[in-house]
Amino acid sequence: MLKKNFFEFNFEGLKNFLIKDLGIEEKKVSMRRKQIWQSVYQKGSFEIKNLTTFPLELRDKLNSLISLQRPKIINTQTSSDGTIKWLIKFFDGNEVECVYIPEKTRATLCISSQVGCTLNCRFCHTGTQRLVKNLSFAEIINQVIIAKEQINDWDEQKKISNIVLMGMGEPFYNYDNVKTAVEILKNKEGLNYGPKKITVSTAGIANRIPEAANEIGTYLALSLHAPTDDIREMIMPINKKFKIKDLIEQCKYYSSVVKEKITLEYVMLRDINDSVECANQLVKLMAQFSCKVNLIEFNPWPGVQYLPTERSEMEKFGKIIQDSGYIATIRRSRGQDIFGACGQLRTESEKKKIYKN
């Protein structure tokens, strides 16, 4: 009999499995579910035999029905700045990249929600890989599990302090799986990350933002990258569908529900979106809702047509925003030498062609 993979259960799904397949009585199921969940997600124990809170007979039965197999790392690259990038191969053969970014007092894990991407933002390397598939919630969560295994992050004081869904793909085009993955991340019996330790990024899928405010409720990062529709459409085709005005309206709603500032991500491209005029237009835009901006160094990749803005120009741009009373942070690139920085993630996975007779 084919075993079921543990990571394919959400909290409710595991309860149903324990009742139906394992025959655990209703009054004990919550306790048993909590024991398994904590053993795997909090202690990093991936052997059913180590589940000593279960009677031996029950352990044997569980072991015959369930697998704790994880996808494999097929390549690890470590940057000169300590950033680590893992290439992960899933059971279906598809691959994604995720990135661990350590700092002095915290560490961030950047995870992917899709293999490839549909959005084709002109400055983003990931966008050159066509969408292969949406990741299941198990595949999203497994990136966190694998990273925790690699750095032995099973103490109460977490080494990975923050999770960002800013890797490959558009999270809101894989909404249901991202929502379930975030529920597992936030579950106190599970990975136990507070909503303020998780950030979901979107390139601006405006119609999903209100839903996410009510159902996901983490920090939200909006990949804005331009202060006007004209410039944004040139570098981000998605803007033809969702205009900046719509995004502002939905972001207003999001911040009113979640009670936190939206983070605007703004990759600085030389002579495209980095002028004084652009800075002043961005200030006008920021005045309309609760937000702050991250100014990001552009990370070139082979074949790209854009150049990074000079550091001095970035500082001048940031100062205009700060002098207007808003928060603007210049983000230094991390992991650039291993193509692990913002917008550089890409794998060789391709959508398999289906041939018809």
CSV table of N, CA and C in Angstrom, one decimal, residues 195-196 209-210 212-220 250-263 289-292:
chain,number,residue,atom,x,y,z
A,195,PRO,N,2.4,36.2,12.8
A,195,PRO,CA,2.1,36.9,11.5
A,195,PRO,C,3.0,38.0,11.2
A,196,LYS,N,3.7,38.6,12.2
A,196,LYS,CA,4.6,39.7,11.9
A,196,LYS,C,6.0,39.1,11.6
A,209,ILE,N,-5.9,40.9,-2.9
A,209,ILE,CA,-5.4,41.6,-1.7
A,209,ILE,C,-6.4,41.7,-0.6
A,210,PRO,N,-7.7,42.0,-0.9
A,210,PRO,CA,-8.7,42.1,0.2
A,210,PRO,C,-8.9,40.7,0.9
A,212,ALA,N,-6.7,38.3,1.1
A,212,ALA,CA,-5.5,38.0,1.8
A,212,ALA,C,-5.5,38.8,3.2
A,213,ALA,N,-6.1,40.0,3.2
A,213,ALA,CA,-6.1,40.8,4.4
A,213,ALA,C,-6.9,40.0,5.5
A,214,ASN,N,-8.0,39.4,5.1
A,214,ASN,CA,-8.9,38.7,6.0
A,214,ASN,C,-8.5,37.2,6.3
A,215,GLU,N,-7.8,36.6,5.3
A,215,GLU,CA,-7.5,35.2,5.4
A,215,GLU,C,-6.1,34.8,5.7
A,216,ILE,N,-5.2,35.7,5.3
A,216,ILE,CA,-3.7,35.4,5.5
A,216,ILE,C,-3.1,36.3,6.6
A,217,GLY,N,-3.3,37.6,6.5
A,217,GLY,CA,-3.1,38.5,7.6
A,217,GLY,C,-1.6,38.7,8.0
A,218,THR,N,-0.7,38.4,7.1
A,218,THR,CA,0.7,38.6,7.5
A,218,THR,C,1.1,40.0,7.0
A,219,TYR,N,2.4,40.3,7.1
A,219,TYR,CA,2.9,41.5,6.4
A,219,TYR,C,2.7,41.4,4.9
A,220,LEU,N,2.4,42.5,4.2
A,220,LEU,CA,2.3,42.4,2.8
A,220,LEU,C,3.4,43.3,2.1
A,250,GLN,N,-6.8,48.8,-2.8
A,250,GLN,CA,-6.8,47.5,-2.1
A,250,GLN,C,-5.7,47.5,-0.9
A,251,CYS,N,-4.6,48.2,-1.1
A,251,CYS,CA,-3.6,48.2,-0.1
A,251,CYS,C,-4.1,49.1,1.1
A,252,LYS,N,-4.9,50.1,0.8
A,252,LYS,CA,-5.5,50.9,1.9
A,252,LYS,C,-6.4,49.9,2.8
A,253,TYR,N,-7.2,49.1,2.1
A,253,TYR,CA,-8.0,48.1,2.8
A,253,TYR,C,-7.2,47.2,3.6
A,254,TYR,N,-6.1,46.6,3.0
A,254,TYR,CA,-5.3,45.6,3.6
A,254,TYR,C,-4.7,46.2,4.9
A,255,SER,N,-4.1,47.4,4.8
A,255,SER,CA,-3.5,48.0,6.0
A,255,SER,C,-4.5,48.4,7.1
A,256,SER,N,-5.8,48.6,6.7
A,256,SER,CA,-6.8,48.9,7.7
A,256,SER,C,-7.2,47.7,8.4
A,257,VAL,N,-7.1,46.5,7.8
A,257,VAL,CA,-7.5,45.2,8.4
A,257,VAL,C,-6.3,44.7,9.3
A,258,VAL,N,-5.1,44.7,8.7
A,258,VAL,CA,-4.0,44.1,9.4
A,258,VAL,C,-3.3,45.1,10.3
A,259,LYS,N,-3.6,46.4,10.2
A,259,LYS,CA,-3.1,47.4,11.0
A,259,LYS,C,-1.6,47.5,11.0
A,260,GLU,N,-1.0,47.3,9.8
A,260,GLU,CA,0.4,47.4,9.6
A,260,GLU,C,0.7,48.2,8.2
A,261,LYS,N,1.8,48.8,8.2
A,261,LYS,CA,2.2,49.4,6.9
A,261,LYS,C,2.5,48.4,5.8
A,262,ILE,N,2.1,48.7,4.6
A,262,ILE,CA,2.5,47.9,3.4
A,262,ILE,C,3.9,48.3,3.1
A,263,THR,N,4.7,47.3,2.8
A,263,THR,CA,6.1,47.5,2.3
A,263,THR,C,6.1,47.6,0.8
A,289,PHE,N,-1.7,56.1,1.4
A,289,PHE,CA,-2.0,54.9,2.3
A,289,PHE,C,-0.8,54.6,3.2
A,290,SER,N,-1.0,53.8,4.2
A,290,SER,CA,0.0,53.5,5.2
A,290,SER,C,1.1,52.6,4.6
A,291,CYS,N,2.3,53.1,4.4
A,291,CYS,CA,3.3,52.3,3.7
A,291,CYS,C,4.7,52.8,4.0
A,292,LYS,N,5.7,52.0,3.6
A,292,LYS,CA,7.1,52.4,3.7
A,292,LYS,C,7.7,51.8,2.4
